[in-house]
JSON list of N, CA and C in Angstrom, two decimals:
[
{"chain": "B", "resi": 969, "resn": "UNK", "atom": "N", "xyz": [0.69, -1.10, -0.02]},
{"chain": "B", "resi": 969, "resn": "UNK", "atom": "CA", "xyz": [0.21, 0.20, -0.32]},
{"chain": "B", "resi": 969, "resn": "UNK", "atom": "C", "xyz": [0.66, 1.17, 0.02]},
{"chain": "B", "resi": 970, "resn": "UNK", "atom": "N", "xyz": [1.37, 0.77, 0.76]},
{"chain": "B", "resi": 970, "resn": "UNK", "atom": "CA", "xyz": [3.30, 2.32, 1.07]},
{"chain": "B", "resi": 970, "resn": "UNK", "atom": "C", "xyz": [3.39, 2.80, -0.45]},
{"chain": "B", "resi": 971, "resn": "UNK", "atom": "N", "xyz": [3.30, 2.16, -1.46]},
{"chain": "B", "resi": 971, "resn": "UNK", "atom": "CA", "xyz": [3.73, 2.66, -2.59]},
{"chain": "B", "resi": 971, "resn": "UNK", "atom": "C", "xyz": [2.36, 2.96, -3.51]},
{"chain": "B", "resi": 972, "resn": "UNK", "atom": "N", "xyz": [1.71, 3.13, -3.30]},
{"chain": "B", "resi": 972, "resn": "UNK", "atom": "CA", "xyz": [0.15, 2.18, -4.01]},
{"chain": "B", "resi": 972, "resn": "UNK", "atom": "C", "xyz": [0.02, 3.85, -5.70]},
{"chain": "B", "resi": 973, "resn": "UNK", "atom": "N", "xyz": [0.95, 4.86, -4.86]},
{"chain": "B", "resi": 973, "resn": "UNK", "atom": "CA", "xyz": [0.22, 5.67, -5.81]},
{"chain": "B", "resi": 973, "resn": "UNK", "atom": "C", "xyz": [1.62, 6.11, -5.74]},
{"chain": "B", "resi": 974, "resn": "UNK", "atom": "N", "xyz": [2.57, 5.93, -6.38]},
{"chain": "B", "resi": 974, "resn": "UNK", "atom": "CA", "xyz": [4.00, 6.37, -5.77]},
{"chain": "B", "resi": 974, "resn": "UNK", "atom": "C", "xyz": [4.10, 7.06, -7.48]},
{"chain": "B", "resi": 975, "resn": "UNK", "atom": "N", "xyz": [5.73, 7.74, -7.85]},
{"chain": "B", "resi": 975, "resn": "UNK", "atom": "CA", "xyz": [5.69, 7.93, -9.17]},
{"chain": "B", "resi": 975, "resn": "UNK", "atom": "C", "xyz": [6.92, 6.73, -9.09]},
{"chain": "B", "resi": 976, "resn": "UNK", "atom": "N", "xyz": [6.94, 6.12, -8.88]},
{"chain": "B", "resi": 976, "resn": "UNK", "atom": "CA", "xyz": [7.93, 4.78, -9.70]},
{"chain": "B", "resi": 976, "resn": "UNK", "atom": "C", "xyz": [9.73, 6.18, -10.08]},
{"chain": "B", "resi": 977, "resn": "UNK", "atom": "N", "xyz": [10.68, 5.82, -8.87]},
{"chain": "B", "resi": 977, "resn": "UNK", "atom": "CA", "xyz": [11.86, 6.11, -9.60]},
{"chain": "B", "resi": 977, "resn": "UNK", "atom": "C", "xyz": [13.18, 5.96, -8.91]},
{"chain": "B", "resi": 978, "resn": "UNK", "atom": "N", "xyz": [14.23, 5.53, -9.18]},
{"chain": "B", "resi": 978, "resn": "UNK", "atom": "CA", "xyz": [15.24, 4.43, -8.20]},
{"chain": "B", "resi": 978, "resn": "UNK", "atom": "C", "xyz": [15.33, 5.50, -7.16]},
{"chain": "B", "resi": 979, "resn": "UNK", "atom": "N", "xyz": [14.52, 6.14, -6.27]},
{"chain": "B", "resi": 979, "resn": "UNK", "atom": "CA", "xyz": [13.94, 6.16, -4.41]},
{"chain": "B", "resi": 979, "resn": "UNK", "atom": "C", "xyz": [14.17, 5.62, -4.40]},
{"chain": "B", "resi": 980, "resn": "UNK", "atom": "N", "xyz": [12.48, 4.55, -4.44]},
{"chain": "B", "resi": 980, "resn": "UNK", "atom": "CA", "xyz": [11.08, 4.29, -4.53]},
{"chain": "B", "resi": 980, "resn": "UNK", "atom": "C", "xyz": [11.62, 2.68, -4.94]},
{"chain": "B", "resi": 981, "resn": "UNK", "atom": "N", "xyz": [12.35, 2.57, -5.66]},
{"chain": "B", "resi": 981, "resn": "UNK", "atom": "CA", "xyz": [12.97, 0.87, -6.25]},
{"chain": "B", "resi": 981, "resn": "UNK", "atom": "C", "xyz": [13.97, 0.88, -4.38]},
{"chain": "B", "resi": 982, "resn": "UNK", "atom": "N", "xyz": [14.93, 1.71, -5.07]},
{"chain": "B", "resi": 982, "resn": "UNK", "atom": "CA", "xyz": [15.80, 1.82, -3.30]},
{"chain": "B", "resi": 982, "resn": "UNK", "atom": "C", "xyz": [14.64, 0.86, -1.93]},
{"chain": "B", "resi": 983, "resn": "UNK", "atom": "N", "xyz": [14.22, 1.98, -1.86]},
{"chain": "B", "resi": 983, "resn": "UNK", "atom": "CA", "xyz": [13.01, 1.15, -1.01]},
{"chain": "B", "resi": 983, "resn": "UNK", "atom": "C", "xyz": [12.28, 0.19, -0.83]},
{"chain": "B", "resi": 984, "resn": "UNK", "atom": "N", "xyz": [11.83, 0.18, -1.80]},
{"chain": "B", "resi": 984, "resn": "UNK", "atom": "CA", "xyz": [11.46, -1.82, -1.91]},
{"chain": "B", "resi": 984, "resn": "UNK", "atom": "C", "xyz": [11.46, -2.55, -2.05]},
{"chain": "B", "resi": 985, "resn": "UNK", "atom": "N", "xyz": [13.32, -2.00, -2.36]},
{"chain": "B", "resi": 985, "resn": "UNK", "atom": "CA", "xyz": [13.94, -3.62, -2.30]},
{"chain": "B", "resi": 985, "resn": "UNK", "atom": "C", "xyz": [14.11, -3.99, -1.25]},
{"chain": "B", "resi": 986, "resn": "UNK", "atom": "N", "xyz": [14.82, -2.33, -0.26]},
{"chain": "B", "resi": 986, "resn": "UNK", "atom": "CA", "xyz": [15.13, -2.51, 0.98]},
{"chain": "B", "resi": 986, "resn": "UNK", "atom": "C", "xyz": [14.13, -2.90, 1.66]},
{"chain": "B", "resi": 987, "resn": "UNK", "atom": "N", "xyz": [13.13, -2.98, 1.60]},
{"chain": "B", "resi": 987, "resn": "UNK", "atom": "CA", "xyz": [12.11, -3.32, 2.71]},
{"chain": "B", "resi": 987, "resn": "UNK", "atom": "C", "xyz": [11.57, -4.91, 1.85]},
{"chain": "B", "resi": 988, "resn": "UNK", "atom": "N", "xyz": [11.52, -5.07, 0.70]},
{"chain": "B", "resi": 988, "resn": "UNK", "atom": "CA", "xyz": [11.98, -6.98, 0.20]},
{"chain": "B", "resi": 988, "resn": "UNK", "atom": "C", "xyz": [13.37, -7.84, 1.32]},
{"chain": "B", "resi": 989, "resn": "UNK", "atom": "N", "xyz": [14.28, -6.85, 1.06]},
{"chain": "B", "resi": 989, "resn": "UNK", "atom": "CA", "xyz": [15.34, -7.82, 1.60]},
{"chain": "B", "resi": 989, "resn": "UNK", "atom": "C", "xyz": [15.00, -7.92, 3.12]},
{"chain": "B", "resi": 990, "resn": "UNK", "atom": "N", "xyz": [14.63, -6.36, 4.32]},
{"chain": "B", "resi": 990, "resn": "UNK", "atom": "CA", "xyz": [14.73, -6.82, 5.62]},
{"chain": "B", "resi": 990, "resn": "UNK", "atom": "C", "xyz": [13.59, -7.42, 5.91]},
{"chain": "B", "resi": 991, "resn": "UNK", "atom": "N", "xyz": [12.43, -7.89, 4.76]},
{"chain": "B", "resi": 991, "resn": "UNK", "atom": "CA", "xyz": [11.34, -8.03, 5.07]},
{"chain": "B", "resi": 991, "resn": "UNK", "atom": "C", "xyz": [11.52, -9.67, 5.15]},
{"chain": "B", "resi": 992, "resn": "UNK", "atom": "N", "xyz": [11.79, -10.77, 4.44]},
{"chain": "B", "resi": 992, "resn": "UNK", "atom": "CA", "xyz": [12.06, -11.91, 3.71]},
{"chain": "B", "resi": 992, "resn": "UNK", "atom": "C", "xyz": [13.36, -12.54, 5.12]},
{"chain": "B", "resi": 993, "resn": "UNK", "atom": "N", "xyz": [14.32, -11.48, 5.75]},
{"chain": "B", "resi": 993, "resn": "UNK", "atom": "CA", "xyz": [14.84, -12.53, 6.91]},
{"chain": "B", "resi": 993, "resn": "UNK", "atom": "C", "xyz": [14.67, -12.16, 7.70]},
{"chain": "B", "resi": 994, "resn": "UNK", "atom": "N", "xyz": [13.74, -11.76, 7.00]},
{"chain": "B", "resi": 994, "resn": "UNK", "atom": "CA", "xyz": [13.12, -11.08, 9.09]},
{"chain": "B", "resi": 994, "resn": "UNK", "atom": "C", "xyz": [10.78, -12.28, 9.03]},
{"chain": "B", "resi": 995, "resn": "UNK", "atom": "N", "xyz": [11.47, -12.85, 8.17]},
{"chain": "B", "resi": 995, "resn": "UNK", "atom": "CA", "xyz": [9.59, -13.64, 8.05]},
{"chain": "B", "resi": 995, "resn": "UNK", "atom": "C", "xyz": [10.32, -14.89, 7.38]},
{"chain": "B", "resi": 996, "resn": "UNK", "atom": "N", "xyz": [11.10, -14.70, 6.72]},
{"chain": "B", "resi": 996, "resn": "UNK", "atom": "CA", "xyz": [11.33, -16.61, 5.93]},
{"chain": "B", "resi": 996, "resn": "UNK", "atom": "C", "xyz": [13.07, -16.28, 5.86]},
{"chain": "B", "resi": 997, "resn": "UNK", "atom": "N", "xyz": [14.43, -16.61, 6.52]},
{"chain": "B", "resi": 997, "resn": "UNK", "atom": "CA", "xyz": [15.58, -16.60, 7.09]},
{"chain": "B", "resi": 997, "resn": "UNK", "atom": "C", "xyz": [15.91, -17.46, 5.81]},
{"chain": "B", "resi": 998, "resn": "UNK", "atom": "N", "xyz": [14.72, -18.67, 5.43]},
{"chain": "B", "resi": 998, "resn": "UNK", "atom": "CA", "xyz": [15.48, -19.77, 4.52]},
{"chain": "B", "resi": 998, "resn": "UNK", "atom": "C", "xyz": [16.37, -19.90, 3.41]},
{"chain": "B", "resi": 999, "resn": "UNK", "atom": "N", "xyz": [15.32, -18.06, 3.01]},
{"chain": "B", "resi": 999, "resn": "UNK", "atom": "CA", "xyz": [15.55, -17.52, 1.75]},
{"chain": "B", "resi": 999, "resn": "UNK", "atom": "C", "xyz": [16.46, -16.78, 1.13]},
{"chain": "B", "resi": 1000, "resn": "UNK", "atom": "N", "xyz": [17.47, -16.62, 0.04]},
{"chain": "B", "resi": 1000, "resn": "UNK", "atom": "CA", "xyz": [18.08, -15.89, 0.05]},
{"chain": "B", "resi": 1000, "resn": "UNK", "atom": "C", "xyz": [17.79, -15.61, -1.09]},
{"chain": "B", "resi": 1001, "resn": "UNK", "atom": "N", "xyz": [17.76, -13.95, -1.11]},
{"chain": "B", "resi": 1001, "resn": "UNK", "atom": "CA", "xyz": [17.82, -13.29, -2.62]},
{"chain": "B", "resi": 1001, "resn": "UNK", "atom": "C", "xyz": [19.39, -13.21, -3.42]},
{"chain": "B", "resi": 1002, "resn": "UNK", "atom": "N", "xyz": [18.53, -13.28, -4.15]},
{"chain": "B", "resi": 1002, "resn": "UNK", "atom": "CA", "xyz": [19.63, -13.18, -5.32]},
{"chain": "B", "resi": 1002, "resn": "UNK", "atom": "C", "xyz": [20.03, -11.74, -6.29]},
{"chain": "B", "resi": 1003, "resn": "UNK", "atom": "N", "xyz": [18.76, -11.34, -6.53]},
{"chain": "B", "resi": 1003, "resn": "UNK", "atom": "CA", "xyz": [18.29, -10.12, -7.17]},
{"chain": "B", "resi": 1003, "resn": "UNK", "atom": "C", "xyz": [17.01, -9.96, -6.99]},
{"chain": "B", "resi": 1004, "resn": "UNK", "atom": "N", "xyz": [16.72, -8.32, -7.04]},
{"chain": "B", "resi": 1004, "resn": "UNK", "atom": "CA", "xyz": [15.72, -7.85, -7.28]},
{"chain": "B", "resi": 1004, "resn": "UNK", "atom": "C", "xyz": [16.17, -7.05, -8.54]},
{"chain": "B", "resi": 1005, "resn": "UNK", "atom": "N", "xyz": [15.17, -6.98, -9.04]},
{"chain": "B", "resi": 1005, "resn": "UNK", "atom": "CA", "xyz": [15.07, -6.46, -10.09]},
{"chain": "B", "resi": 1005, "resn": "UNK", "atom": "C", "xyz": [13.24, -5.41, -10.97]},
{"chain": "B", "resi": 1006, "resn": "UNK", "atom": "N", "xyz": [13.69, -4.49, -11.03]},
{"chain": "B", "resi": 1006, "resn": "UNK", "atom": "CA", "xyz": [12.75, -3.95, -11.92]},
{"chain": "B", "resi": 1006, "resn": "UNK", "atom": "C", "xyz": [12.11, -3.41, -13.13]},
{"chain": "B", "resi": 1007, "resn": "UNK", "atom": "N", "xyz": [11.13, -3.72, -13.80]},
{"chain": "B", "resi": 1007, "resn": "UNK", "atom": "CA", "xyz": [10.80, -3.74, -15.29]},
{"chain": "B", "resi": 1007, "resn": "UNK", "atom": "C", "xyz": [9.52, -2.10, -15.09]},
{"chain": "B", "resi": 1008, "resn": "UNK", "atom": "N", "xyz": [10.57, -1.59, -15.22]},
{"chain": "B", "resi": 1008, "resn": "UNK", "atom": "CA", "xyz": [8.60, -0.17, -15.62]},
{"chain": "B", "resi": 1008, "resn": "UNK", "atom": "C", "xyz": [8.51, -0.07, -17.13]},
{"chain": "B", "resi": 1009, "resn": "UNK", "atom": "N", "xyz": [9.40, -0.53, -17.93]},
{"chain": "B", "resi": 1009, "resn": "UNK", "atom": "CA", "xyz": [8.95, -0.27, -20.28]},
{"chain": "B", "resi": 1009, "resn": "UNK", "atom": "C", "xyz": [7.85, -0.67, -19.61]},
{"chain": "B", "resi": 1010, "resn": "UNK", "atom": "N", "xyz": [6.89, -1.13, -19.73]},
{"chain": "B", "resi": 1010, "resn": "UNK", "atom": "CA", "xyz": [5.42, -1.93, -20.17]},
{"chain": "B", "resi": 1010, "resn": "UNK", "atom": "C", "xyz": [4.87, -0.08, -19.89]},
{"chain": "B", "resi": 1011, "resn": "UNK", "atom": "N", "xyz": [3.98, -0.48, -21.31]},
{"chain": "B", "resi": 1011, "resn": "UNK", "atom": "CA", "xyz": [2.86, 1.04, -21.83]},
{"chain": "B", "resi": 1011, "resn": "UNK", "atom": "C", "xyz": [2.51, 1.93, -21.40]},
{"chain": "B", "resi": 1012, "resn": "UNK", "atom": "N", "xyz": [1.68, 0.75, -20.14]},
{"chain": "B", "resi": 1012, "resn": "UNK", "atom": "CA", "xyz": [1.40, 0.77, -18.57]},
{"chain": "B", "resi": 1012, "resn": "UNK", "atom": "C", "xyz": [2.18, 1.78, -17.53]},
{"chain": "B", "resi": 1013, "resn": "UNK", "atom": "N", "xyz": [2.29, 3.44, -17.49]},
{"chain": "B", "resi": 1013, "resn": "UNK", "atom": "CA", "xyz": [2.90, 3.59, -16.29]},
{"chain": "B", "resi": 1013, "resn": "UNK", "atom": "C", "xyz": [2.93, 3.67, -15.02]},
{"chain": "B", "resi": 1014, "resn": "UNK", "atom": "N", "xyz": [1.33, 2.83, -15.17]},
{"chain": "B", "resi": 1014, "resn": "UNK", "atom": "CA", "xyz": [0.75, 3.41, -13.97]},
{"chain": "B", "resi": 1014, "resn": "UNK", "atom": "C", "xyz": [1.65, 1.66, -13.63]},
{"chain": "B", "resi": 1015, "resn": "UNK", "atom": "N", "xyz": [2.42, 0.84, -13.92]},
{"chain": "B", "resi": 1015, "resn": "UNK", "atom": "CA", "xyz": [2.49, 0.07, -12.95]},
{"chain": "B", "resi": 1015, "resn": "UNK", "atom": "C", "xyz": [4.76, -0.48, -13.09]},
{"chain": "B", "resi": 1016, "resn": "UNK", "atom": "N", "xyz": [4.05, -1.07, -12.04]},
{"chain": "B", "resi": 1016, "resn": "UNK", "atom": "CA", "xyz": [5.39, -1.50, -12.01]},
{"chain": "B", "resi": 1016, "resn": "UNK", "atom": "C", "xyz": [6.16, -3.16, -11.72]},
{"chain": "B", "resi": 1017, "resn": "UNK", "atom": "N", "xyz": [6.89, -3.78, -12.42]},
{"chain": "B", "resi": 1017, "resn": "UNK", "atom": "CA", "xyz": [6.81, -5.28, -13.10]},
{"chain": "B", "resi": 1017, "resn": "UNK", "atom": "C", "xyz": [8.27, -5.26, -11.11]},
{"chain": "B", "resi": 1018, "resn": "UNK", "atom": "N", "xyz": [8.37, -6.02, -10.74]},
{"chain": "B", "resi": 1018, "resn": "UNK", "atom": "CA", "xyz": [9.00, -6.69, -10.21]},
{"chain": "B", "resi": 1018, "resn": "UNK", "atom": "C", "xyz": [9.25, -8.35, -10.07]},
{"chain": "B", "resi": 1019, "resn": "UNK", "atom": "N", "xyz": [11.28, -8.13, -10.03]},
{"chain": "B", "resi": 1019, "resn": "UNK", "atom": "CA", "xyz": [11.14, -9.70, -10.40]},
{"chain": "B", "resi": 1019, "resn": "UNK", "atom": "C", "xyz": [12.21, -10.03, -9.41]},
{"chain": "B", "resi": 1020, "resn": "UNK", "atom": "N", "xyz": [11.31, -11.13, -8.31]},
{"chain": "B", "resi": 1020, "resn": "UNK", "atom": "CA", "xyz": [12.85, -10.99, -7.87]},
{"chain": "B", "resi": 1020, "resn": "UNK", "atom": "C", "xyz": [13.26, -12.86, -8.01]},
{"chain": "B", "resi": 1021, "resn": "UNK", "atom": "N", "xyz": [14.88, -12.73, -8.04]},
{"chain": "B", "resi": 1021, "resn": "UNK", "atom": "CA", "xyz": [15.20, -14.61, -8.06]},
{"chain": "B", "resi": 1021, "resn": "UNK", "atom": "C", "xyz": [16.28, -14.85, -6.58]},
{"chain": "B", "resi": 1022, "resn": "UNK", "atom": "N", "xyz": [15.32, -15.57, -6.49]},
{"chain": "B", "resi": 1022, "resn": "UNK", "atom": "CA", "xyz": [16.13, -16.62, -4.83]},
{"chain": "B", "resi": 1022, "resn": "UNK", "atom": "C", "xyz": [16.09, -17.80, -4.95]},
{"chain": "B", "resi": 1023, "resn": "UNK", "atom": "N", "xyz": [17.14, -18.11, -3.68]},
{"chain": "B", "resi": 1023, "resn": "UNK", "atom": "CA", "xyz": [17.39, -19.97, -3.41]},
{"chain": "B", "resi": 1023, "resn": "UNK", "atom": "C", "xyz": [17.01, -20.18, -1.92]},
{"chain": "B", "resi": 1024, "resn": "UNK", "atom": "N", "xyz": [16.39, -21.55, -1.80]},
{"chain": "B", "resi": 1024, "resn": "UNK", "atom": "CA", "xyz": [15.89, -22.03, -0.84]},
{"chain": "B", "resi": 1024, "resn": "UNK", "atom": "C", "xyz": [17.55, -23.42, -0.77]},
{"chain": "B", "resi": 1025, "resn": "UNK", "atom": "N", "xyz": [19.04, -22.40, -0.01]},
{"chain": "B", "resi": 1025, "resn": "UNK", "atom": "CA", "xyz": [19.30, -23.94, -0.08]},
{"chain": "B", "resi": 1025, "resn": "UNK", "atom": "C", "xyz": [19.19, -25.24, 0.07]},
{"chain": "B", "resi": 1026, "resn": "UNK", "atom": "N", "xyz": [18.71, -24.94, 1.27]},
{"chain": "B", "resi": 1026, "resn": "UNK", "atom": "CA", "xyz": [18.93, -26.50, 2.36]},
{"chain": "B", "resi": 1026, "resn": "UNK", "atom": "C", "xyz": [17.86, -26.81, 1.36]},
{"chain": "B", "resi": 1027, "resn": "UNK", "atom": "N", "xyz": [16.62, -26.42, 0.84]},
{"chain": "B", "resi": 1027, "resn": "UNK", "atom": "CA", "xyz": [16.82, -27.20, -0.52]},
{"chain": "B", "resi": 1027, "resn": "UNK", "atom": "C", "xyz": [16.74, -27.51, -2.04]},
{"chain": "B", "resi": 1028, "resn": "UNK", "atom": "N", "xyz": [17.92, -27.16, -1.53]},
{"chain": "B", "resi": 1028, "resn": "UNK", "atom": "CA", "xyz": [18.57, -26.11, -3.11]},
{"chain": "B", "resi": 1028, "resn": "UNK", "atom": "C", "xyz": [17.91, -26.28, -4.16]},
{"chain": "B", "resi": 1029, "resn": "UNK", "atom": "N", "xyz": [17.18, -25.40, -4.47]},
{"chain": "B", "resi": 1029, "resn": "UNK", "atom": "CA", "xyz": [15.81, -24.90, -4.79]},
{"chain": "B", "resi": 1029, "resn": "UNK", "atom": "C", "xyz": [16.25, -23.16, -5.97]},
{"chain": "B", "resi": 1030, "resn": "UNK", "atom": "N", "xyz": [15.80, -22.66, -6.80]},
{"chain": "B", "resi": 1030, "resn": "UNK", "atom": "CA", "xyz": [16.23, -21.62, -7.37]},
{"chain": "B", "resi": 1030, "resn": "UNK", "atom": "C", "xyz": [14.67, -21.44, -8.12]},
{"chain": "B", "resi": 1031, "resn": "UNK", "atom": "N", "xyz": [15.00, -20.11, -7.74]},
{"chain": "B", "resi": 1031, "resn": "UNK", "atom": "CA", "xyz": [13.37, -19.72, -8.38]},
{"chain": "B", "resi": 1031, "resn": "UNK", "atom": "C", "xyz": [13.41, -18.22, -8.42]},
{"chain": "B", "resi": 1032, "resn": "UNK", "atom": "N", "xyz": [12.14, -17.73, -10.05]},
{"chain": "B", "resi": 1032, "resn": "UNK", "atom": "CA", "xyz": [12.38, -16.49, -9.31]},
{"chain": "B", "resi": 1032, "resn": "UNK", "atom": "C", "xyz": [10.52, -16.00, -9.40]},
{"chain": "B", "resi": 1033, "resn": "UNK", "atom": "N", "xyz": [10.39, -15.35, -8.93]},
{"chain": "B", "resi": 1033, "resn": "UNK", "atom": "CA", "xyz": [8.65, -14.83, -8.62]},
{"chain": "B", "resi": 1033, "resn": "UNK", "atom": "C", "xyz": [8.75, -13.56, -8.93]},
{"chain": "B", "resi": 1034, "resn": "UNK", "atom": "N", "xyz": [7.61, -12.88, -9.77]},
{"chain": "B", "resi": 1034, "resn": "UNK", "atom": "CA", "xyz": [7.85, -12.27, -10.56]},
{"chain": "B", "resi": 1034, "resn": "UNK", "atom": "C", "xyz": [6.07, -11.92, -10.13]},
{"chain": "B", "resi": 1035, "resn": "UNK", "atom": "N", "xyz": [5.63, -10.24, -9.86]},
{"chain": "B", "resi": 1035, "resn": "UNK", "atom": "CA", "xyz": [4.83, -9.70, -9.46]},
{"chain": "B", "resi": 1035, "resn": "UNK", "atom": "C", "xyz": [4.36, -7.35, -10.32]},
{"chain": "B", "resi": 1036, "resn": "UNK", "atom": "N", "xyz": [3.18, -7.70, -10.35]},
{"chain": "B", "resi": 1036, "resn": "UNK", "atom": "CA", "xyz": [3.46, -5.91, -10.92]},
{"chain": "B", "resi": 1036, "resn": "UNK", "atom": "C", "xyz": [2.61, -5.60, -9.62]},
{"chain": "B", "resi": 1037, "resn": "UNK", "atom": "N", "xyz": [3.05, -3.90, -9.09]},
{"chain": "B", "resi": 1037, "resn": "UNK", "atom": "CA", "xyz": [1.93, -3.62, -8.10]},
{"chain": "B", "resi": 1037, "resn": "UNK", "atom": "C", "xyz": [2.26, -2.24, -9.10]}
]
């Protein structure tokens, strides 16, 4: 909700990236985030695609989570 009506720029992206990392460390410590990237190239400027590449080392799993905000 915090970013719902924000104009997306590098500062907002940095804040989102930091928030994702902190929340993951707190609530999902078994997950290791590899990269967090953003794609705002969509023609619809009211959305931002977030991609999180992560691993679960204990299970030897690598995956990519992608969602739009």
